[in-house]
Coordinates of C-alpha atoms and ligand atoms in Angstrom, one line a residue:
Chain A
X1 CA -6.1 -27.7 -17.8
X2 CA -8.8 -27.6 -15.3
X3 CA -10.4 -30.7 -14.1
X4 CA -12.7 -29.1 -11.3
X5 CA -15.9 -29.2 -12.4
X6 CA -20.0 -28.4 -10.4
X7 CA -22.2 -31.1 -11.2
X8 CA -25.8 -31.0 -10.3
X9 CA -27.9 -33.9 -9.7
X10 CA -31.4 -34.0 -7.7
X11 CA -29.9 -35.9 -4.5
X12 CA -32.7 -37.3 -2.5
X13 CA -34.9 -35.0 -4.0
X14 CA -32.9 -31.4 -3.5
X15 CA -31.5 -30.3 -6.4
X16 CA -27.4 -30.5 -5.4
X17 CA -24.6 -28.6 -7.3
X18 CA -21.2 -30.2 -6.1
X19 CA -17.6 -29.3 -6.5
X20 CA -15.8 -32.3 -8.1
X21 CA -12.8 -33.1 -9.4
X22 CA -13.2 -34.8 -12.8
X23 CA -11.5 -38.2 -10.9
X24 CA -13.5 -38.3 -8.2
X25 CA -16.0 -41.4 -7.9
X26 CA -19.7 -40.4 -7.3
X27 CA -18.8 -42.0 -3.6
X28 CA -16.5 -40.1 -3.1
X29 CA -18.4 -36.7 -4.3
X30 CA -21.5 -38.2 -2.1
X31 CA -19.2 -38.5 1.1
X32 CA -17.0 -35.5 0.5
X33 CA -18.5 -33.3 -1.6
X34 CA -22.1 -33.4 -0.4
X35 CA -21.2 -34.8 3.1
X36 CA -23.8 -37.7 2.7
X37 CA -21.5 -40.2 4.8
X38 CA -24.1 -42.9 5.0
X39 CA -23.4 -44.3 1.6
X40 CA -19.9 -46.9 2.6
X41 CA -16.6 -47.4 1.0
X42 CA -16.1 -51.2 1.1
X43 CA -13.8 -52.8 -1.7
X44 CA -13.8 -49.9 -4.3
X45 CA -14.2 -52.6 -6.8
X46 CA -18.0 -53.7 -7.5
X47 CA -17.9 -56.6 -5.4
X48 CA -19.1 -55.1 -1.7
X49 CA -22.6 -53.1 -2.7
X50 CA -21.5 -51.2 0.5
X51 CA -22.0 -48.0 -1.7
X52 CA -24.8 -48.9 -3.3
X53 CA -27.2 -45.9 -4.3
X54 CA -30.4 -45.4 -6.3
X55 CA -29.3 -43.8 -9.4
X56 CA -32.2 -42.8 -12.2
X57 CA -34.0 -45.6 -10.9
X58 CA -31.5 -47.9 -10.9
X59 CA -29.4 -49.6 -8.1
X60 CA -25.5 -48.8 -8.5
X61 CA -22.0 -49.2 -6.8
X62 CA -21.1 -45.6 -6.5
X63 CA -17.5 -46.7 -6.4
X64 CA -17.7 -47.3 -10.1
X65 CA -20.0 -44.3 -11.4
X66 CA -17.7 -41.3 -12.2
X67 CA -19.0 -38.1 -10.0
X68 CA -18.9 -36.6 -13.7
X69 CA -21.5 -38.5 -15.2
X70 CA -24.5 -37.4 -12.9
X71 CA -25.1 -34.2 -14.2
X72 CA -28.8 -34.1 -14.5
X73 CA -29.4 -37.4 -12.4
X74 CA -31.9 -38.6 -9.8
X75 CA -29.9 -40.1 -7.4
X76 CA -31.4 -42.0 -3.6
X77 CA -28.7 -42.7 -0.8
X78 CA -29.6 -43.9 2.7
X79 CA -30.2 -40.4 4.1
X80 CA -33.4 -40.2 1.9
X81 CA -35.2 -43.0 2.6
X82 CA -36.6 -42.2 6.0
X83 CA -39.3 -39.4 5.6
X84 CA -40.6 -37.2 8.0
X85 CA -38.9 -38.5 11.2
X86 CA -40.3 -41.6 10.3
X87 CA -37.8 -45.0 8.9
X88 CA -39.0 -46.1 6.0
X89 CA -40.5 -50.1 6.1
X90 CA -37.2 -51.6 5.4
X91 CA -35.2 -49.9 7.7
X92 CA -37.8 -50.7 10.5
X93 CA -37.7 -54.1 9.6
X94 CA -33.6 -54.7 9.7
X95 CA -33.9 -52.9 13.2
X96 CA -36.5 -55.5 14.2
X97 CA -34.9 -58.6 13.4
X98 CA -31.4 -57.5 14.4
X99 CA -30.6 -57.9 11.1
X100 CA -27.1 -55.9 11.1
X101 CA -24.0 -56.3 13.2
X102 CA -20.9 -54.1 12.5
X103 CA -23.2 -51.9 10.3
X104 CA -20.8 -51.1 7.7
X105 CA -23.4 -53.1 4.7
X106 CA -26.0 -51.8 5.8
X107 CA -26.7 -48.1 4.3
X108 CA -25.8 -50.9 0.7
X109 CA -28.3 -53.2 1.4
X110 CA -31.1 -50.8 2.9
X111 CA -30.6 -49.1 -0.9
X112 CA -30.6 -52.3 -2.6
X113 CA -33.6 -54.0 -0.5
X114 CA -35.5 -50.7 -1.2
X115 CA -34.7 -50.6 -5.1
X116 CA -35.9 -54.0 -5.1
X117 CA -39.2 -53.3 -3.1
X118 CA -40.0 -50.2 -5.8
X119 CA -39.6 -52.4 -9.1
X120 CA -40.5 -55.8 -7.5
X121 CA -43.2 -55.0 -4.1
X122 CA -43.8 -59.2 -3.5
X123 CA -40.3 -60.7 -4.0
X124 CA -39.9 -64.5 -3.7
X125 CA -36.7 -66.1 -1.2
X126 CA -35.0 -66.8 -4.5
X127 CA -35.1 -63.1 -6.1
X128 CA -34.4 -61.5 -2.7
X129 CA -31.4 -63.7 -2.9
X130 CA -30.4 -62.8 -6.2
X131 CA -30.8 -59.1 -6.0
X132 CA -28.5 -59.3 -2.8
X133 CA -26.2 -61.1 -4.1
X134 CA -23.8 -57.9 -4.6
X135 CA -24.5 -56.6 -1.2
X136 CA -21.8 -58.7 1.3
X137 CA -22.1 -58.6 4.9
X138 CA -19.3 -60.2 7.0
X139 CA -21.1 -60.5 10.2
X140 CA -24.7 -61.4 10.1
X141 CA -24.9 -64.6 7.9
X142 CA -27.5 -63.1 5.4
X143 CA -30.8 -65.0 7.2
X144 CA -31.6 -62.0 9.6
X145 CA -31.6 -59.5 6.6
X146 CA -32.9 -62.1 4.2
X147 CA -36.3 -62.0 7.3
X148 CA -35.5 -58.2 7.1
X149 CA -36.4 -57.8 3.4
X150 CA -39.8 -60.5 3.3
X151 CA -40.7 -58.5 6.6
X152 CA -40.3 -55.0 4.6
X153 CA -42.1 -56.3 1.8
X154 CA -45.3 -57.8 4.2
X155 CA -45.6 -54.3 6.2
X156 CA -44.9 -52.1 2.6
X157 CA -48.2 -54.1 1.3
X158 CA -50.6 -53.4 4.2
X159 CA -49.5 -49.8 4.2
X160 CA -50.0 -49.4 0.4
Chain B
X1 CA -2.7 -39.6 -10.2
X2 CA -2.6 -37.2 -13.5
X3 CA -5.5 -34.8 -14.2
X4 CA -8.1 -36.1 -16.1
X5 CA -10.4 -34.8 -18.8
X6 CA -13.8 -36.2 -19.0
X7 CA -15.7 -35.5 -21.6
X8 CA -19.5 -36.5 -22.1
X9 CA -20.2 -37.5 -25.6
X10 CA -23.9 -36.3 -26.8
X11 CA -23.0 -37.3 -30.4
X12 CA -21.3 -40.1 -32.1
X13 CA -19.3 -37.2 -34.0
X14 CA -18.3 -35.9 -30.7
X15 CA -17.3 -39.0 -29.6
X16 CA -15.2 -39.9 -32.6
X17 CA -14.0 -36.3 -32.7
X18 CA -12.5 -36.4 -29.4
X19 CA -10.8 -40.1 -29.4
X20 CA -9.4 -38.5 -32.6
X21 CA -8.1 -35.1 -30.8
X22 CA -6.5 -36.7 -27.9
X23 CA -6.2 -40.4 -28.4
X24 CA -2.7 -39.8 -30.7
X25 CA 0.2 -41.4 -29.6
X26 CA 0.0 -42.1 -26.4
X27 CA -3.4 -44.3 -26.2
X28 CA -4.4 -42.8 -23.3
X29 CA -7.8 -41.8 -23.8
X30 CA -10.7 -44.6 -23.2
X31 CA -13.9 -45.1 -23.8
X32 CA -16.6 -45.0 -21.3
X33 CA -19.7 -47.3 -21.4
X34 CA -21.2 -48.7 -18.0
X35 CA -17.3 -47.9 -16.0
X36 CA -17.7 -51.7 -14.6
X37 CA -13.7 -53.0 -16.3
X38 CA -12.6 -49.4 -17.3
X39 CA -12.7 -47.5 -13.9
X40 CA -11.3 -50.5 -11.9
X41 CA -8.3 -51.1 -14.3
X42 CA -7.4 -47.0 -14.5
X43 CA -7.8 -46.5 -10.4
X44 CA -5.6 -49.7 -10.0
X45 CA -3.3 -48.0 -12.7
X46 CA -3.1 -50.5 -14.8
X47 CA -4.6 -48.2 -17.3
X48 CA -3.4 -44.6 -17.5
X49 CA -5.6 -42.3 -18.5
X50 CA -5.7 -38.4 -19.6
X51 CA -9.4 -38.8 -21.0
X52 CA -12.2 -40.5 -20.4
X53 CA -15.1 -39.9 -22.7
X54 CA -18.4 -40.8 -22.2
X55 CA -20.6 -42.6 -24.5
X56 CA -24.0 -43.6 -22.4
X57 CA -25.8 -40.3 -23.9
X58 CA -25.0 -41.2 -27.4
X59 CA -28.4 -42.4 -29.0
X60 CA -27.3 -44.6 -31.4
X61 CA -25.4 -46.7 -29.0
X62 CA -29.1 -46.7 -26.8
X63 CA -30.5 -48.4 -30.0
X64 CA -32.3 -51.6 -28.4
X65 CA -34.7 -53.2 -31.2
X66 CA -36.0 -56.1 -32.6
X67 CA -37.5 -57.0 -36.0
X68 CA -38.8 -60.2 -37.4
X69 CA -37.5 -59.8 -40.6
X70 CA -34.4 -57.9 -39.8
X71 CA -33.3 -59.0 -36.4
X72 CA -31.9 -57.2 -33.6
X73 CA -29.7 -53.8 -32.7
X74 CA -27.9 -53.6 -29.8
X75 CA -26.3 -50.6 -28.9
X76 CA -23.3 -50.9 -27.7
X77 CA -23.3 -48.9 -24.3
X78 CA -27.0 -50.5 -23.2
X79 CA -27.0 -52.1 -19.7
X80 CA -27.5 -55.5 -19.4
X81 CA -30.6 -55.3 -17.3
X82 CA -32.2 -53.7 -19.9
X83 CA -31.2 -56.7 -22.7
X84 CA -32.5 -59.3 -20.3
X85 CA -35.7 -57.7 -19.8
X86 CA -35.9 -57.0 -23.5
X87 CA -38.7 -60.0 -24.2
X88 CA -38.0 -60.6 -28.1
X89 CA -34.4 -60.8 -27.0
X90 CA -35.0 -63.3 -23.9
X91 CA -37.6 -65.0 -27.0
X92 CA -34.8 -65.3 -29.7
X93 CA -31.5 -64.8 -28.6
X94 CA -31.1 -66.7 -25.5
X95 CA -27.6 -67.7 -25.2
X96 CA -26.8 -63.6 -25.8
X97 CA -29.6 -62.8 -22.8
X98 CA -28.0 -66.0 -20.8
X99 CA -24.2 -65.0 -21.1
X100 CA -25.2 -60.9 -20.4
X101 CA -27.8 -61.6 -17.6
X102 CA -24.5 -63.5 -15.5
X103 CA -22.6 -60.0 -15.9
X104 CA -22.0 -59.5 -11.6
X105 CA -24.5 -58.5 -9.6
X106 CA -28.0 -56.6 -9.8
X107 CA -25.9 -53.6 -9.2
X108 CA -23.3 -54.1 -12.2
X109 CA -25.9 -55.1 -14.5
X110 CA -27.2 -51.3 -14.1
X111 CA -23.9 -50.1 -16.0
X112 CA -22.5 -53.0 -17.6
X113 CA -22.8 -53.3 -21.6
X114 CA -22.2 -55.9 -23.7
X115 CA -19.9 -53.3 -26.2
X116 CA -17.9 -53.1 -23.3
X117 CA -17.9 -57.4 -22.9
X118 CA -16.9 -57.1 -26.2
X119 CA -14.3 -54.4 -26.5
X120 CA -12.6 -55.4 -22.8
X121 CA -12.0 -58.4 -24.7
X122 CA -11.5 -60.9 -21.4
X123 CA -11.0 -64.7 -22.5
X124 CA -13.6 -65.2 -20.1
X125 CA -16.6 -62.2 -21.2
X126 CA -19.9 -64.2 -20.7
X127 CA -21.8 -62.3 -23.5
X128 CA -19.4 -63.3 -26.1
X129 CA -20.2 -66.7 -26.5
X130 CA -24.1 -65.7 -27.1
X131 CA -22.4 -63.6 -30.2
X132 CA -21.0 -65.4 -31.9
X133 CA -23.1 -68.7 -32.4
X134 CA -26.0 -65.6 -33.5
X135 CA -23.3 -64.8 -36.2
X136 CA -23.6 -61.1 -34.4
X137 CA -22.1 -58.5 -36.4
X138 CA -20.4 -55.7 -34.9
X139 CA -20.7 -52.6 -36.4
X140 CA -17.4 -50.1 -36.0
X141 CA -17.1 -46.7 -36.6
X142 CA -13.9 -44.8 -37.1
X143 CA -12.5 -41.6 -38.8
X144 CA -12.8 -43.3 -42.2
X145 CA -16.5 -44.2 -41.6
X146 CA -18.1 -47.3 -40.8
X147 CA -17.4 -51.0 -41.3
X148 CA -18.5 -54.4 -40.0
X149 CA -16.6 -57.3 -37.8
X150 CA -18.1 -60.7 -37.5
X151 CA -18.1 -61.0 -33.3
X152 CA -16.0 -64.4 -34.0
X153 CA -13.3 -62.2 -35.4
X154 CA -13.6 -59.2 -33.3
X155 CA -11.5 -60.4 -30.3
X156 CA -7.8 -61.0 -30.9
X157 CA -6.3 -61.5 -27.7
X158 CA -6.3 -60.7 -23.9
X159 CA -7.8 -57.1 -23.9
X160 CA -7.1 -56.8 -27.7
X161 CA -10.2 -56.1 -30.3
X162 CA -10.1 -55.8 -34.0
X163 CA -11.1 -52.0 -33.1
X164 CA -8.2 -49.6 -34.5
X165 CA -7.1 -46.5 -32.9
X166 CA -9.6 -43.9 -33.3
X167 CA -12.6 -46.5 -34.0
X168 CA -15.5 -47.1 -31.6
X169 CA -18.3 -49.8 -31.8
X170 CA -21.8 -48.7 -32.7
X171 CA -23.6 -51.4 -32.0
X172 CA -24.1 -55.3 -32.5
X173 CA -26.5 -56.5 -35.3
X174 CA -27.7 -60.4 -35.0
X175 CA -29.7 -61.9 -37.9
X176 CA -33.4 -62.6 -37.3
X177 CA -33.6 -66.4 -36.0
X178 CA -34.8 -69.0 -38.6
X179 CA -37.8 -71.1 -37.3
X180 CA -37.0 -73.8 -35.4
X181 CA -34.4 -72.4 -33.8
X182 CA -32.9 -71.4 -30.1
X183 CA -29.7 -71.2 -28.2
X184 CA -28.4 -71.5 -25.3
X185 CA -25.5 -70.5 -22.6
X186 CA -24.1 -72.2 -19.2
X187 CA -20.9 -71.5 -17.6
X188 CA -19.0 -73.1 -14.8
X189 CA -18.4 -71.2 -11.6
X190 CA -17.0 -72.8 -8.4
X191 CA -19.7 -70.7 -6.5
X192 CA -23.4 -69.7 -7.5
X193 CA -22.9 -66.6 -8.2
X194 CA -20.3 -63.5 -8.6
X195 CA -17.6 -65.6 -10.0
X196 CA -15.2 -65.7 -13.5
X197 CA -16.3 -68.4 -15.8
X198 CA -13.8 -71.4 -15.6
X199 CA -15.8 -72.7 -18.6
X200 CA -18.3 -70.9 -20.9
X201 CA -20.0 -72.8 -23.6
X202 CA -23.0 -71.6 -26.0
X203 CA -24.9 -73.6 -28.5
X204 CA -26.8 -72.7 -31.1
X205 CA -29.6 -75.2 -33.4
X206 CA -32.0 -75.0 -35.8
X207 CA -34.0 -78.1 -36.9
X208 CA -35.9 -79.9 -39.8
X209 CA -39.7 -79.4 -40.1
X210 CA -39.8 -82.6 -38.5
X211 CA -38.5 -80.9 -35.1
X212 CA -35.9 -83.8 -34.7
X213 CA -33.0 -83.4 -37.6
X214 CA -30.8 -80.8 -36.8
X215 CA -30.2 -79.0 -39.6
X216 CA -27.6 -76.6 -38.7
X217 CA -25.5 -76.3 -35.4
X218 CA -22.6 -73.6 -33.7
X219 CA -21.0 -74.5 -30.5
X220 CA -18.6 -71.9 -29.1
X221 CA -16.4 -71.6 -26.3
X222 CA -15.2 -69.4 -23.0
X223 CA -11.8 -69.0 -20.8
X224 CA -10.4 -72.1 -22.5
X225 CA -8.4 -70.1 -24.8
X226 CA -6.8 -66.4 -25.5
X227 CA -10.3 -65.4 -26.8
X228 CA -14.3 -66.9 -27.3
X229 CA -14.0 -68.9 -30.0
X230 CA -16.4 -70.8 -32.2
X231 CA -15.9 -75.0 -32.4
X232 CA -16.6 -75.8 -36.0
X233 CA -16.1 -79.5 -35.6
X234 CA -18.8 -79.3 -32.3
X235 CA -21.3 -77.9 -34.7
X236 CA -20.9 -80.0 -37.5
X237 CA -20.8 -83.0 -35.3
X238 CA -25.0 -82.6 -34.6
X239 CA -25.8 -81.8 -38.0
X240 CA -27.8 -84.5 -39.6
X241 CA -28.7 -86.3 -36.5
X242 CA -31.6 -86.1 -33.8
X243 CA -28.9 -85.0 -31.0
X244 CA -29.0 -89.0 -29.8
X245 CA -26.0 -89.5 -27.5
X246 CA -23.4 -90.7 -30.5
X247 CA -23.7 -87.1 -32.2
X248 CA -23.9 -85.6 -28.5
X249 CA -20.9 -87.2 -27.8
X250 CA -19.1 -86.5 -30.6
X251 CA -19.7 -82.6 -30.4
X252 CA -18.5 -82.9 -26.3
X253 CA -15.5 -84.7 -27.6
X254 CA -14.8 -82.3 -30.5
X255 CA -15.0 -79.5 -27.7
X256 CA -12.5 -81.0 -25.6
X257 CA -10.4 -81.4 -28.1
X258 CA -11.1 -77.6 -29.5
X259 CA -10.1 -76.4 -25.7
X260 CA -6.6 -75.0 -25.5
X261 CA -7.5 -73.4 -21.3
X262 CA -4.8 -72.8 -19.3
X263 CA -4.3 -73.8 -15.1
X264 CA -5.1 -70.9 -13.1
X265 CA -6.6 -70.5 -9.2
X266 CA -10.0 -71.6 -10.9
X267 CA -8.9 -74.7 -12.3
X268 CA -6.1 -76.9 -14.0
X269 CA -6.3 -77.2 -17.8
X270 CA -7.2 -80.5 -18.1
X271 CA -10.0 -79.9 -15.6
X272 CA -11.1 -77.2 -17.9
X273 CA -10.6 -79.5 -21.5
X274 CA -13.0 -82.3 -19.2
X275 CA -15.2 -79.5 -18.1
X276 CA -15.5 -78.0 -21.8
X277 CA -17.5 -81.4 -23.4
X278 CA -19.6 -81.5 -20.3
X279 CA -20.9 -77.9 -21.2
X280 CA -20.5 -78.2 -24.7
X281 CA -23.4 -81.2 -24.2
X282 CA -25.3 -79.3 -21.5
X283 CA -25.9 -76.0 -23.2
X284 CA -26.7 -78.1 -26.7
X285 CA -29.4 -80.0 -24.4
X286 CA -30.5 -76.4 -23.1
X287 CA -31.0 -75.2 -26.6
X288 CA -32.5 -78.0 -27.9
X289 CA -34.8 -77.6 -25.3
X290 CA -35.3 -74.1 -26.0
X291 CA -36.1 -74.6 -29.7
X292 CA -38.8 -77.5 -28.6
X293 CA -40.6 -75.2 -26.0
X294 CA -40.8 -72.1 -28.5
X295 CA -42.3 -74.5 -31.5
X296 CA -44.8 -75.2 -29.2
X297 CA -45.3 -72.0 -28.8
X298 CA -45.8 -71.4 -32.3
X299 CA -48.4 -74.4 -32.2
X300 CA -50.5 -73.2 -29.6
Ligands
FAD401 C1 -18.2 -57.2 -9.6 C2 -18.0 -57.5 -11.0 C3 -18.4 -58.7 -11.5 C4 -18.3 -59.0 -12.9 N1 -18.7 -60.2 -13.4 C5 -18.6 -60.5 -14.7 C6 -19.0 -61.7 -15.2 O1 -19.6 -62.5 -14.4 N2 -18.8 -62.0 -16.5 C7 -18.2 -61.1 -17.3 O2 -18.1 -61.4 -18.5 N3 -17.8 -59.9 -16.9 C8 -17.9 -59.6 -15.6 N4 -17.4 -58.4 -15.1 C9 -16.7 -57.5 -16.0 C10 -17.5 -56.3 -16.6 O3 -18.7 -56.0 -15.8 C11 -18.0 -56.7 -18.0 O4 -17.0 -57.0 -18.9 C12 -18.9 -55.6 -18.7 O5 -19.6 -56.1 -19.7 C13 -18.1 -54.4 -19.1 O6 -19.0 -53.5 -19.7 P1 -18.9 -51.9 -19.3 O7 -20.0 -51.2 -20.1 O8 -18.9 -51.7 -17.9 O9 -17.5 -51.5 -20.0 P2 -16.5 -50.4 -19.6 O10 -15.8 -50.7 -18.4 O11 -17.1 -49.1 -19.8 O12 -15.5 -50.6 -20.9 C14 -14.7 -51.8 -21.0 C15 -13.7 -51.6 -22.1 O13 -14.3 -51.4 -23.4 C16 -14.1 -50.2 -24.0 N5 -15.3 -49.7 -24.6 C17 -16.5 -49.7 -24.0 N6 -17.5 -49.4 -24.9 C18 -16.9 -49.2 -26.1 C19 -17.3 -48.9 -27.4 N7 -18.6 -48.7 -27.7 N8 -16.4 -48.8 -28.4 C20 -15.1 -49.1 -28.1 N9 -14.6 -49.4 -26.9 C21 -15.5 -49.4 -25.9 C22 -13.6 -49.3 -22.8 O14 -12.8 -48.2 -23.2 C23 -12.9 -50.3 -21.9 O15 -11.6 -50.5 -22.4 C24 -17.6 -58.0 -13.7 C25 -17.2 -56.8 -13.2 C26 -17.4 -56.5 -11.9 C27 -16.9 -55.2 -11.3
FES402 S1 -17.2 -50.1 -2.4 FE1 -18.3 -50.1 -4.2 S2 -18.9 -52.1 -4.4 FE2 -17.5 -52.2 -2.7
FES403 S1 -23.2 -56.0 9.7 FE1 -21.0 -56.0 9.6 S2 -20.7 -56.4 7.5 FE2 -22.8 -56.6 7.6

């Protein structure tokens, strides 16, 4: 019995067949498969958000989304939210107010923070808060990335 | 790790046609809704698996619908977010929206479905409670075709459902909501968020024309006991009264009394029997509340 499988999925916007095996995580076929490294194995267990990706619209924990089950799927990592050379708002803004250490969150929130911006483009303290609440960073203290996000949000509206 | 078959379900005859196939003797094939229990307990291997087979693409376990007369579907494999932004559900069945919106984070609530709150059967599944004071029906589908499960039965035990081998859950009917009526769910977590319930209580009331007289009450309660379970004596305790602090008491004591929890790292079991009244009354108040704000509703 074979349990290699291609999957396609449109990964930040290119159409991407990948070689999986049918036990590999979508993390794991993101990292190894496609060699998108910017999406970050934290706990493995849904707690971290450090592989957080857009998936049909939707933020996920790659760790728990079976590579299998994309067939057909739009999915957004870190590497596609700059565009054209140019970072998109969010990342801008967690450069400007210092708001990552270590960096090992940060691909997770950047996803998250953008997902949120898409559905939500004027979040209050209290929803940031709550969206991010599966995102954990060990170094910064949350306040820097909390500014981060309102910051994004400010420059996303005088852009739009 | 053993090889592993995955197989994505496009029918509910594919899925039942492949439990059937494989699942035989050795239980290891599993269902696969939003992953968020399931992929954690095989990668820790505490679940071996051969085969995994998908149900998200399945439409009748995508059914999300709501009737006044005839109440509301809920497939089993849809995601929590999209329950809690379902308005006629957040309207109606708020102690089901309450328990299912606490599912993790923003993340897990993409994936995680209350058929698989259900079916992972923990004493501590927040959507559960929500169930069963709506009198939810759980409709199962097996090799000898369908039958129903009142939710109150359908957990037996840690991780054990009423499901038998080769049987799947459809989806989860609860009956329209009489006027006058609303629920409510609270749990206790030592943090704000991202934690196991130590305590889950929902309440569920419907009251007289008058607005006041309960007429009919169901109290049920969380991680206090092998399973959810509904609290008869809680209910019956408010019915008749205008929930004034006798009858309020009365169901909180009947709760704690109802509460058979154990002492774990969350909390000692007579911690959790205390903490059981105190929710048992809060989530009554919350309901209560509930029903007064949609009657105004009505009104306006
Ligand atoms: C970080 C994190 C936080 C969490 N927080 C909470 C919380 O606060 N409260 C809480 O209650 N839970 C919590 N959970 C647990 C989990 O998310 C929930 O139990 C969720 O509802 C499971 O749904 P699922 O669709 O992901 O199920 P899956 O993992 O897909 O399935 C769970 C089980 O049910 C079976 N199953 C699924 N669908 C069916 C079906 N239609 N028919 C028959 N069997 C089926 C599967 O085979 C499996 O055994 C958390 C999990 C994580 C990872
Ligand atoms: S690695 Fe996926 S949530 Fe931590
Ligand atoms: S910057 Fe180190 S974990 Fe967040």
């Amino acid at each position: 019995m074979t349990t290699n499988r291609v999957v396609t999925a449109t990964i930040n916007g290119v159409e991407t067949p990948l070689l999986v095996d049918t036990r590999m995580s979508l993390l794991e076929a993101l990292r190894d498969a496609a060699g998108l490294t910017g999406t970050k194995e934290g706990c493995l267990t849904g707690d971290c958000g450090a592989c957080t990706v857009i998936l049909d619209g939707r933020p996920v924990d790659s760790c728990l989304v079976m590579a299998a089950e994309v067939e057909g799927a739009a999915i957004t990592t870190v590497e596609g939210l700059a565009r054209n050379g140019a970072l998109h708002p969010v990342q801008q803004a967690f450069l400007d107010h210092a708001a990552l250490q270590c960096g090992v969150c940060t691909p997770g929130f950047l996803v998250s923070a953008k997902a949120l911006l898409d559905k939500n483009p004027a979040p209050t303290e209290e929803q940031i808060r709550y969206w991010l609440a599966g995102n954990l960073c060990r170094c910064t203290g949350y306040e820097k990335i909390l500014s981060a996000v309102q910051d994004a949000a400010r420059s996303l509206k005088t852009t739009r | 790790m053993q090889p592993l078959q995955f197989t994505t379900a496009a029918t509910l005859e594919d899925a039942l046609g492949a439990l059937g196939a494989l699942a035989g003797a050795d239980g290891q094939t599993a269902l696969l809704a939003g992953g968020t229990d399931l992929i954690i307990q095989w990668r820790a291997g505490r679940r071996p698996l051969r085969q995994m087979v998908e149900l998200k693409k399945i439409p009748e376990l995508n059914v999300l619908e709501f009737d006044p007369a005839r109440g509301l579907r809920l497939g089993a494999a849809v995601a929590c977010h999209r329950l809690a932004e379902f308005e006629p559900a957040r309207r109606h069945y708020r102690a089901l929206v309450e328990g299912a919106a606490l599912i993790g984070s923003t993340q897990i609530q993409s994936r995680a479905s209350v058929g698989g709150n259900v079916c992972n059967a923990s004493p501590a599944a927040d959507a559960i409670c929500g169930l069963i004071v709506h009198e939810a029906r759980c409709l199962v589908r097996g090799p000898k075709g369908s039958r129903e499960v009142l939710a109150k039965d359908f957990m037996l035990g840690p991780g054990r459902s009423a499901l038998q081998p080769g049987e799947l859950l459809v989806e989860l009917r609860l009956p329209p909501p009489p006027p006058r009526s609303a629920s409510g769910y609270l749990r206790f977590i030592p943090r704000n968020e991202m934690d196991i319930a130590v305590v889950g209580a929902g309440a569920w009331l419907a009251f007289a024309a008058d607005g006041k007289t309960c007429t009919a009450a169901r109290v049920a309660l969380g991680a206090v006991g092998p399973t959810p379970y509904l609290v008869d004596a809680a209910g019956a305790a408010l019915i008749g009264s205008t929930l004034d602090e006798p009858a309020l008491r009365a169901a909180a004591e009947a709760a704690t009394e109802a509460a058979r929890p154990i002492t774990d790292v969350r909390g000692t079991a007579e911690y959790r029997r205390h903490m059981a009244g105190v929710l048992t009354r809060r989530a009554i108040l919350r309901a209560a509340q509930a029903a007064r704000q949609s009657t105004r509703e009505t009104h306006a």
